[in-house]
Short mmCIF file of C-alpha atoms in Angstrom, two decimals:
data_model
loop_
_atom_site.label_atom_id
_atom_site.label_comp_id
_atom_site.label_asym_id
_atom_site.label_seq_id
_atom_site.Cartn_x
_atom_site.Cartn_y
_atom_site.Cartn_z
CA UNK A 5 90.24 58.55 82.01
CA UNK A 6 87.04 57.71 80.21
CA UNK A 7 85.03 60.59 78.85
CA UNK A 8 81.61 60.21 80.43
CA UNK A 9 78.70 62.35 81.47
CA UNK A 10 78.45 62.91 85.17
CA UNK A 11 75.61 60.84 86.55
CA UNK A 12 76.38 57.72 84.52
CA UNK A 13 75.27 54.65 86.45
CA UNK A 14 75.03 50.97 85.67
CA UNK A 15 71.24 51.04 85.48
CA UNK A 16 71.22 53.81 82.89
CA UNK A 17 70.12 56.62 85.18
CA UNK A 18 71.59 60.09 84.72
CA UNK A 19 72.70 61.72 81.52
CA UNK A 20 74.00 58.58 79.80
CA UNK A 21 70.63 56.94 80.07
CA UNK A 22 68.49 59.99 79.46
CA UNK A 23 70.55 61.96 76.95
CA UNK A 24 73.36 60.08 75.25
CA UNK A 25 70.90 57.31 74.54
CA UNK A 26 68.08 59.80 74.12
CA UNK A 27 65.01 59.18 76.25
CA UNK A 28 62.53 57.15 74.28
CA UNK A 29 65.00 56.38 71.47
CA UNK A 30 64.55 53.16 69.56
CA UNK A 31 67.78 51.59 70.85
CA UNK A 32 67.10 52.31 74.50
CA UNK A 33 63.46 51.24 74.42
CA UNK A 34 64.17 47.99 72.57
CA UNK A 35 67.15 47.01 74.72
CA UNK A 36 65.16 47.79 77.86
CA UNK A 37 62.12 45.86 76.69
CA UNK A 38 64.14 42.81 75.64
CA UNK A 39 66.24 42.74 78.81
CA UNK A 40 63.17 42.97 81.03
CA UNK A 41 61.41 40.22 79.12
CA UNK A 42 64.40 37.92 79.58
CA UNK A 43 64.08 38.55 83.32
CA UNK A 44 60.35 37.86 83.24
CA UNK A 45 59.51 41.53 83.75
CA UNK A 46 57.36 43.97 81.81
CA UNK A 47 58.02 47.50 80.62
CA UNK A 48 56.06 49.38 83.27
CA UNK A 49 59.13 51.37 84.28
CA UNK A 50 59.95 52.44 80.73
CA UNK A 51 57.80 55.53 80.96
CA UNK A 52 59.32 57.74 78.27
CA UNK A 53 56.83 60.17 76.83
CA UNK A 54 58.85 61.61 74.00
CA UNK A 55 59.17 65.35 73.42
CA UNK A 56 55.71 66.06 72.04
CA UNK A 57 52.94 68.29 73.27
CA UNK A 58 50.30 66.90 75.59
CA UNK A 59 47.90 69.68 74.71
CA UNK A 60 46.35 68.81 71.34
CA UNK A 61 43.83 71.62 71.57
CA UNK A 62 46.43 74.33 72.10
CA UNK A 63 47.28 76.75 69.29
CA UNK A 64 50.13 75.57 67.10
CA UNK A 65 52.66 78.20 68.34
CA UNK A 66 51.96 77.15 71.94
CA UNK A 67 52.31 73.49 71.08
CA UNK A 68 55.59 74.06 69.22
CA UNK A 69 56.98 75.98 72.20
CA UNK A 70 56.07 73.04 74.43
CA UNK A 71 57.92 70.72 72.08
CA UNK A 72 61.03 72.89 72.26
CA UNK A 73 60.96 72.93 76.07
CA UNK A 74 60.51 69.16 76.17
CA UNK A 75 63.41 68.71 73.77
CA UNK A 76 65.64 70.49 76.24
CA UNK A 77 65.07 67.74 78.78
CA UNK A 78 66.56 65.01 76.58
CA UNK A 79 68.88 66.75 74.13
CA UNK A 80 72.59 67.29 74.65
CA UNK A 81 73.87 70.81 74.93
CA UNK A 82 76.62 71.74 72.52
CA UNK A 83 79.15 71.74 75.36
CA UNK A 84 78.18 68.17 76.32
CA UNK A 85 78.96 66.84 72.86
CA UNK A 86 82.65 66.56 73.77
CA UNK A 87 81.77 64.26 76.68
CA UNK A 88 80.04 61.59 74.61
CA UNK A 89 81.79 58.22 74.84
CA UNK A 90 80.34 55.59 72.51
CA UNK A 91 82.25 52.82 74.27
CA UNK A 92 80.38 53.57 77.49
CA UNK A 93 77.07 53.59 75.63
CA UNK A 94 77.84 50.08 74.31
CA UNK A 95 78.69 48.97 77.84
CA UNK A 96 75.39 50.38 79.09
CA UNK A 97 73.52 48.25 76.54
CA UNK A 98 75.20 44.98 77.47
CA UNK A 99 74.91 45.69 81.20
CA UNK A 100 71.11 45.63 80.95
CA UNK A 101 71.03 41.88 80.36
CA UNK A 102 70.99 39.21 83.08
CA UNK A 103 74.42 37.68 83.67
CA UNK A 104 74.03 34.19 82.26
CA UNK A 105 74.90 32.16 79.19
CA UNK A 106 72.71 32.55 76.12
CA UNK A 107 71.99 30.21 73.19
CA UNK A 108 72.52 33.04 70.70
CA UNK A 109 72.27 36.79 70.16
CA UNK A 110 70.51 39.23 67.81
CA UNK A 111 72.37 42.35 66.71
CA UNK A 112 71.73 45.08 64.18
CA UNK A 113 69.04 47.54 63.15
CA UNK A 114 66.31 48.66 65.57
CA UNK A 115 63.02 46.87 64.97
CA UNK A 116 60.24 46.01 67.40
CA UNK A 117 59.73 42.55 65.90
CA UNK A 118 63.44 41.84 66.44
CA UNK A 119 62.87 42.34 70.18
CA UNK A 120 59.98 39.85 70.06
CA UNK A 121 62.12 37.41 68.07
CA UNK A 122 64.91 37.71 70.64
CA UNK A 123 62.49 36.91 73.46
CA UNK A 124 61.11 33.86 71.65
CA UNK A 125 64.69 32.64 71.21
CA UNK A 126 65.63 33.54 74.79
CA UNK A 127 68.55 35.72 73.63
CA UNK A 128 69.65 39.39 73.96
CA UNK A 129 69.21 42.04 71.30
CA UNK A 130 72.02 44.57 70.79
CA UNK A 131 71.79 47.61 68.48
CA UNK A 132 74.38 48.44 65.85
CA UNK A 133 74.11 52.10 66.80
CA UNK A 134 72.23 54.66 68.86
CA UNK A 135 70.57 58.03 68.50
CA UNK A 136 71.41 61.46 69.85
CA UNK A 137 69.80 64.87 69.69
CA UNK A 138 71.73 68.09 70.24
CA UNK A 139 70.34 71.57 70.88
CA UNK A 140 70.14 73.91 67.89
CA UNK A 141 69.34 77.25 69.49
CA UNK A 142 68.87 79.25 66.28
CA UNK A 143 67.54 76.41 64.18
CA UNK A 144 64.53 76.27 61.89
CA UNK A 145 62.59 73.37 60.41
CA UNK A 146 62.68 74.92 56.94
CA UNK A 147 66.47 75.44 56.68
CA UNK A 148 68.08 72.05 56.00
CA UNK A 149 71.26 73.66 54.63
CA UNK A 150 71.76 75.51 57.93
CA UNK A 151 71.10 72.26 59.80
CA UNK A 152 73.85 70.61 57.76
CA UNK A 153 76.33 73.38 58.59
CA UNK A 154 75.53 73.19 62.30
CA UNK A 155 75.60 69.38 62.27
CA UNK A 156 78.96 69.29 60.53
CA UNK A 157 80.57 71.20 63.38
CA UNK A 158 78.96 68.86 65.92
CA UNK A 159 80.07 65.79 63.99
CA UNK A 160 83.67 66.98 63.94
CA UNK A 161 83.65 67.27 67.73
CA UNK A 162 81.92 63.94 68.26
CA UNK A 163 84.21 62.03 65.92
CA UNK A 164 87.31 63.50 67.53
CA UNK A 165 86.69 61.26 70.53
CA UNK A 166 84.74 58.47 68.82
CA UNK A 167 86.59 57.49 65.67
CA UNK A 168 84.69 54.18 65.44
CA UNK A 169 81.38 55.92 64.67
CA UNK A 170 79.65 57.03 61.50
CA UNK A 171 77.17 59.85 62.12
CA UNK A 172 74.07 60.15 59.95
CA UNK A 173 72.34 63.47 60.40
CA UNK A 174 68.62 63.35 59.59
CA UNK A 175 66.60 66.52 58.94
CA UNK A 176 62.98 65.38 58.63
CA UNK A 177 60.10 67.64 59.70
CA UNK A 178 57.62 64.96 58.57
CA UNK A 179 58.76 62.48 61.23
CA UNK A 180 60.25 64.77 63.90
CA UNK A 181 57.90 67.73 63.63
CA UNK A 182 58.90 70.97 65.41
CA UNK A 183 61.87 69.17 66.97
CA UNK A 184 63.57 69.47 63.60
CA UNK A 185 64.04 73.17 64.24
CA UNK A 186 65.03 72.85 67.91
CA UNK A 187 67.56 70.03 67.74
CA UNK A 188 69.96 68.25 65.42
CA UNK A 189 69.24 64.53 65.11
CA UNK A 190 72.23 62.20 64.76
CA UNK A 191 72.15 58.44 64.35
CA UNK A 192 75.50 57.02 65.41
CA UNK A 193 76.45 53.70 63.77
CA UNK A 194 79.44 51.71 64.98
CA UNK A 195 81.93 51.01 62.19
CA UNK A 196 83.38 48.08 64.11
CA UNK A 197 82.22 45.75 66.86
CA UNK A 198 82.46 47.70 70.15
CA UNK A 199 84.82 46.16 72.70
CA UNK A 200 81.94 45.75 75.17
CA UNK A 201 80.00 43.73 72.58
CA UNK A 202 82.97 41.49 71.77
CA UNK A 203 83.53 40.82 75.46
CA UNK A 204 79.83 40.17 76.03
CA UNK A 205 79.67 37.66 73.18
CA UNK A 206 82.83 35.90 74.35
CA UNK A 207 81.61 35.65 77.94
CA UNK A 208 77.88 35.06 77.53
CA UNK A 209 77.36 32.87 74.46
CA UNK A 210 77.34 29.09 74.80
CA UNK A 211 79.82 27.33 72.48
CA UNK A 212 78.65 27.36 68.87
CA UNK A 213 75.69 29.67 69.57
CA UNK A 214 74.52 31.56 66.46
CA UNK A 215 74.76 35.29 65.88
CA UNK A 216 71.77 36.73 63.97
CA UNK A 217 72.39 40.04 62.24
CA UNK A 218 69.22 42.00 61.37
CA UNK A 219 69.87 44.65 58.72
CA UNK A 220 67.46 47.36 57.57
CA UNK A 221 67.97 47.42 53.80
CA UNK A 222 65.95 50.55 52.99
CA UNK A 223 67.67 53.18 50.91
CA UNK A 224 67.45 56.98 50.71
CA UNK A 225 69.28 59.84 48.97
CA UNK A 226 72.32 60.80 51.06
CA UNK A 227 74.95 63.52 51.04
CA UNK A 228 78.36 62.17 52.15
CA UNK A 229 79.68 65.29 53.79
CA UNK A 230 83.02 64.01 55.01
CA UNK A 231 84.73 61.10 56.75
CA UNK A 232 82.29 59.73 59.29
CA UNK A 233 79.48 62.22 58.60
CA UNK A 234 76.57 62.05 56.16
CA UNK A 235 73.36 64.05 55.80
CA UNK A 236 69.86 62.98 54.91
CA UNK A 237 66.80 65.13 54.17
CA UNK A 238 63.67 63.17 55.02
CA UNK A 239 63.44 59.57 56.13
CA UNK A 240 61.71 56.32 55.14
CA UNK A 241 60.11 56.42 58.60
CA UNK A 242 58.17 59.54 57.57
CA UNK A 243 55.92 57.48 55.30
CA UNK A 244 56.84 59.80 52.44
CA UNK A 245 59.12 59.28 49.44
CA UNK A 246 62.30 61.24 48.61
CA UNK A 247 60.46 63.21 45.94
CA UNK A 248 58.09 64.49 48.64
CA UNK A 249 60.94 66.55 50.12
CA UNK A 250 61.42 68.52 46.91
CA UNK A 251 60.65 72.25 47.33
CA UNK A 252 57.69 71.98 44.92
CA UNK A 253 56.07 69.10 46.80
CA UNK A 254 52.52 69.62 48.05
CA UNK A 255 53.13 67.15 50.86
CA UNK A 256 56.20 69.11 52.01
CA UNK A 257 54.20 72.34 52.06
CA UNK A 258 51.57 70.68 54.26
CA UNK A 259 54.19 69.34 56.65
CA UNK A 260 56.09 72.61 56.95
CA UNK A 261 52.90 74.59 57.45
CA UNK A 262 51.89 72.29 60.32
CA UNK A 263 55.22 72.81 62.14
CA UNK A 264 55.56 76.54 61.56
CA UNK A 265 57.88 76.44 58.55
CA UNK A 266 57.77 78.06 55.15
CA UNK A 267 58.28 76.02 51.99
CA UNK A 268 59.66 79.12 50.22
CA UNK A 269 62.78 78.90 52.42
CA UNK A 270 63.30 75.17 51.85
CA UNK A 271 66.57 74.64 49.96
CA UNK A 272 67.97 71.16 50.60
CA UNK A 273 71.63 70.49 49.70
CA UNK A 274 72.46 68.32 46.71
CA UNK A 275 72.90 64.61 47.36
CA UNK A 276 76.04 62.67 46.46
CA UNK A 277 74.61 59.13 46.77
CA UNK A 278 71.13 58.81 45.18
CA UNK A 279 70.45 55.46 46.83
CA UNK A 280 72.45 54.96 50.02
CA UNK A 281 71.40 53.00 53.09
CA UNK A 282 68.97 54.96 55.27
CA UNK A 283 69.68 55.93 58.86
CA UNK A 284 68.90 52.56 60.43
CA UNK A 285 71.10 50.52 58.14
CA UNK A 286 74.05 48.60 59.59
CA UNK A 287 77.49 49.98 58.76
CA UNK A 288 79.44 47.61 56.52
CA UNK A 289 82.41 47.76 58.90
CA UNK A 290 80.23 46.62 61.80
CA UNK A 291 78.89 43.69 59.78
CA UNK A 292 82.38 42.72 58.63
CA UNK A 293 83.67 42.85 62.22
CA UNK A 294 80.74 40.71 63.41
CA UNK A 295 81.45 38.15 60.69
CA UNK A 296 85.14 38.12 61.55
CA UNK A 297 84.46 37.66 65.27
CA UNK A 298 81.96 34.87 64.59
CA UNK A 299 84.37 33.02 62.31
CA UNK A 300 87.28 33.29 64.71
CA UNK A 301 85.20 32.09 67.67
CA UNK A 302 83.30 29.41 65.72
CA UNK A 303 79.83 30.93 66.04
CA UNK A 304 77.71 30.75 62.87
CA UNK A 305 76.46 34.15 61.68
CA UNK A 306 73.11 34.43 59.90
CA UNK A 307 71.94 37.62 58.22
CA UNK A 308 68.31 38.71 58.07
CA UNK A 309 67.96 41.40 55.40
CA UNK A 310 64.79 43.47 55.88
CA UNK A 311 63.57 45.38 52.79
CA UNK A 312 60.64 46.93 54.69
CA UNK A 313 59.82 46.82 58.41
CA UNK A 314 56.54 45.04 57.64
CA UNK A 315 58.38 42.04 56.18
CA UNK A 316 60.03 41.20 59.49
CA UNK A 317 56.88 42.09 61.45
CA UNK A 318 54.83 39.63 59.41
CA UNK A 319 57.50 36.94 59.61
CA UNK A 320 57.79 37.20 63.40
CA UNK A 321 54.00 37.25 63.84
CA UNK A 322 53.72 34.03 61.80
CA UNK A 323 56.58 32.59 63.84
CA UNK A 324 54.82 33.38 67.12
CA UNK A 325 51.61 31.78 65.93
CA UNK A 326 53.39 28.52 65.10
CA UNK A 327 55.43 28.69 68.32
CA UNK A 328 52.33 29.16 70.48
CA UNK A 329 50.38 26.44 68.72
CA UNK A 330 53.32 24.07 69.01
CA UNK A 331 53.04 24.51 72.78
CA UNK A 332 49.31 23.71 72.80
CA UNK A 333 48.08 27.32 72.88
CA UNK A 334 45.56 28.86 70.50
CA UNK A 335 47.81 31.44 68.83
CA UNK A 336 44.52 33.10 68.05
CA UNK A 337 44.84 36.53 69.70
CA UNK A 338 46.75 39.37 68.06
CA UNK A 339 48.15 42.62 69.38
CA UNK A 340 49.20 45.28 66.86
CA UNK A 341 51.88 47.42 68.49
CA UNK A 342 53.30 50.66 67.15
CA UNK A 343 56.55 52.53 67.60
CA UNK A 344 57.66 52.56 71.23
CA UNK A 345 54.41 50.97 72.43
CA UNK A 346 55.44 47.35 72.89
CA UNK A 347 55.97 44.94 75.78
CA UNK A 348 57.52 41.58 74.84
CA UNK A 349 57.06 40.02 78.28
CA UNK A 350 53.34 40.82 78.51
CA UNK A 351 52.91 39.41 74.98
CA UNK A 352 54.50 36.10 76.03
CA UNK A 353 52.70 36.08 79.38
CA UNK A 354 49.31 36.41 77.67
CA UNK A 355 50.09 34.05 74.78
CA UNK A 356 49.57 36.79 72.18
CA UNK A 357 50.78 37.04 68.59
CA UNK A 358 52.62 40.39 68.13
CA UNK A 359 52.63 42.44 64.93
CA UNK A 360 54.73 45.63 65.10
CA UNK A 361 54.16 48.77 63.04
CA UNK A 362 57.20 51.02 62.81
CA UNK A 363 55.01 54.10 63.19
CA UNK A 364 51.54 55.47 62.53
CA UNK A 365 51.96 56.16 58.82
CA UNK A 366 49.43 54.95 56.28
CA UNK A 367 52.16 52.84 54.69
CA UNK A 368 52.77 50.92 57.92
CA UNK A 369 49.09 50.41 58.63
CA UNK A 370 48.35 49.44 55.02
CA UNK A 371 50.89 46.62 55.29
CA UNK A 372 49.38 45.44 58.57
CA UNK A 373 45.98 45.27 56.87
CA UNK A 374 47.38 43.35 53.89
CA UNK A 375 49.04 40.84 56.20
CA UNK A 376 45.85 40.38 58.20
CA UNK A 377 43.80 39.97 55.04
CA UNK A 378 46.05 37.13 53.91
CA UNK A 379 46.32 35.41 57.31
CA UNK A 380 44.06 32.98 59.10
CA UNK A 381 41.57 35.08 61.06
CA UNK A 382 42.24 35.96 64.70
CA UNK A 383 39.55 35.74 67.36
CA UNK A 384 40.70 39.04 68.90
CA UNK A 385 42.73 42.00 67.67
CA UNK A 386 43.98 44.70 70.05
CA UNK A 387 45.50 47.81 68.48
CA UNK A 388 47.93 50.26 70.13
CA UNK A 389 48.56 53.19 67.75
CA UNK A 390 51.36 55.45 68.98
CA UNK A 391 50.40 59.10 68.38
CA UNK A 392 53.33 60.60 66.47
CA UNK A 393 52.94 64.09 67.91
CA UNK A 394 53.01 65.70 64.47
CA UNK A 395 50.57 66.22 61.61
CA UNK A 396 51.49 64.83 58.21
CA UNK A 397 49.61 63.82 55.06
CA UNK A 398 51.35 60.43 55.36
CA UNK A 399 49.70 59.51 58.67
CA UNK A 400 46.98 56.91 59.08
CA UNK A 401 43.72 58.24 60.47
CA UNK A 402 41.85 56.62 63.32
CA UNK A 403 39.33 55.01 60.91
CA UNK A 404 42.19 53.05 59.35
CA UNK A 405 43.38 51.87 62.77
CA UNK A 406 39.80 50.86 63.55
CA UNK A 407 39.77 48.88 60.32
CA UNK A 408 42.81 46.94 61.56
CA UNK A 409 41.01 46.11 64.81
CA UNK A 410 38.00 45.09 62.73
CA UNK A 411 39.81 41.95 61.59
CA UNK A 412 39.09 40.38 64.98
CA UNK A 413 36.24 37.84 64.85
CA UNK A 414 35.04 38.37 68.43
CA UNK A 415 37.07 41.15 69.99
CA UNK A 416 38.02 44.35 68.18
CA UNK A 417 39.78 46.85 70.45
CA UNK A 418 41.45 50.17 69.70
CA UNK A 419 43.04 51.63 72.84
CA UNK A 420 41.10 54.74 73.78
CA UNK A 421 43.94 56.45 75.63
CA UNK A 422 46.28 56.37 72.63
CA UNK A 423 43.40 57.37 70.34
CA UNK A 424 42.45 60.38 72.47
CA UNK A 425 43.97 63.46 70.88
CA UNK A 426 45.60 61.41 68.10
CA UNK A 427 47.84 62.30 66.28
CA UNK A 428 49.33 65.23 68.24
CA UNK A 429 49.35 63.92 71.81
CA UNK A 430 52.00 61.70 73.36
CA UNK A 431 51.69 58.67 75.60
CA UNK A 432 54.35 57.01 77.77
CA UNK A 433 55.82 53.71 76.67
CA UNK A 434 54.31 52.04 79.73
CA UNK A 435 50.88 52.43 78.12
CA UNK A 436 51.49 49.17 76.25
CA UNK A 437 52.08 47.40 79.56
CA UNK A 438 48.93 48.88 81.07
CA UNK A 439 46.81 47.65 78.17
CA UNK A 440 48.38 44.20 77.88
CA UNK A 441 48.17 43.52 81.61
CA UNK A 442 44.41 43.36 81.18
CA UNK A 443 44.76 40.33 78.91
CA UNK A 444 44.13 36.94 80.57
CA UNK A 445 47.15 34.87 81.61
CA UNK A 446 48.25 32.03 79.36
CA UNK A 447 51.19 30.54 81.26
CA UNK A 448 53.52 28.76 81.26
CA UNK A 449 55.36 30.38 78.40
CA UNK A 450 56.41 28.01 75.60
CA UNK A 451 59.98 26.67 75.68
CA UNK A 452 62.41 28.92 73.84
CA UNK A 453 62.68 28.38 70.10
CA UNK A 454 65.88 27.13 68.51
CA UNK A 455 67.54 29.49 66.06
CA UNK A 456 67.45 26.93 63.22
CA UNK A 457 63.69 26.50 63.57
CA UNK A 458 63.10 30.24 63.77
CA UNK A 459 65.19 30.95 60.69
CA UNK A 460 63.36 28.24 58.74
CA UNK A 461 59.99 29.81 59.58
CA UNK A 462 61.25 33.28 58.65
CA UNK A 463 62.48 31.96 55.29
CA UNK A 464 59.15 30.26 54.66
CA UNK A 465 56.79 33.05 55.73
CA UNK A 466 58.92 36.09 54.92
CA UNK A 467 60.45 35.05 51.62
CA UNK A 468 57.49 36.19 49.52
CA UNK A 469 57.68 39.61 51.23
CA UNK A 470 61.32 40.03 50.34
CA UNK A 471 62.82 38.97 53.68
CA UNK A 472 66.22 37.47 52.92
CA UNK A 473 67.62 35.00 55.47
CA UNK A 474 71.10 33.62 54.94
#
């Protein structure tokens, strides 16, 4: 019998939808958003809030307690770890998509612009892994060595029933805040093509349809703890650098103080790989299996190597502008999305150009500003900053988000709901839908792009930013 959480259903309800693929996780949100867009539906029912406090004015201890309680609603208990079945998670992903033939598929690292690219091509997007959080009852944000010890025991249990996974444990108070002390965060990467994916590609792709593999090429210091398990202190998504997680770092002291930790207790374990792929990289075994499947079934495979999230965001935004203008639309209105706040169908419905920021860090927003400064001006710019729910010296302030909106010639809009209580509140993912629904209709949608045309535009516009398309 399959190992599976009780409550697993085809539509993702129950524990498989809400816990194994953690509520609000990148993989679940992006698959859901892409699948709905391919049906001509928006993301109004993707209402994940994320485990952050909704009471920005509350004292820090109260807010951290609220975070811990919220984490309990989405995290696995230790006893549930043995029930995780990665094969069923893969099947859940493919089952979200309409049952029809597709002219291609995108697979690989999670990225909001990849979801928009998939919609422009009229193809599904499938992740190369998924995320899990597991309760850590006696955890602490300032004890990464203890987190490693606890995570190692969890990894052993998970891998016993899921030998095709590699588990990357990430301990990052700068991006996960108080959750770092309440849960263990594991990014599970498939080391081979899941059977559900192989069946989906065989059944749903038209003959000769291309496979596009998007790979996050960012690196980070890593400790290879054992077969199938590695450990990472900090994350590129934090907006900080590896040196900022050194015990003597001023930035680390600020972060730990904001989440109730003490820098004096911070003793990270030694790394074994100074420059390994970060948590959202694609496992080499998965890529090799995808290449092998594509060759055997005569589907060309193209790789899009992404050195920074902004490189793909800029390339896809330029692609959308050309696509819209090729269909007789203005391509003159921009929406800057952030994190989980995106809605590919509403973007297409309104004829908008999407630019996606990975998160609300200064680094992400800086790159959005640089891209806007070098682009033809937009008549309107709408900005949806996702409050991260944590304080960090790496975060962009509201004035910087306002500066992004200021690039609009006629309309400059920063969503007030997401700005209220920024950065420590949380907003549901449906907030993007609510904002974008107010945009005027610009239908019909342009005909789907061909993969060859899209790849040519990405090479042209993304090459100078380091985007490598093969």
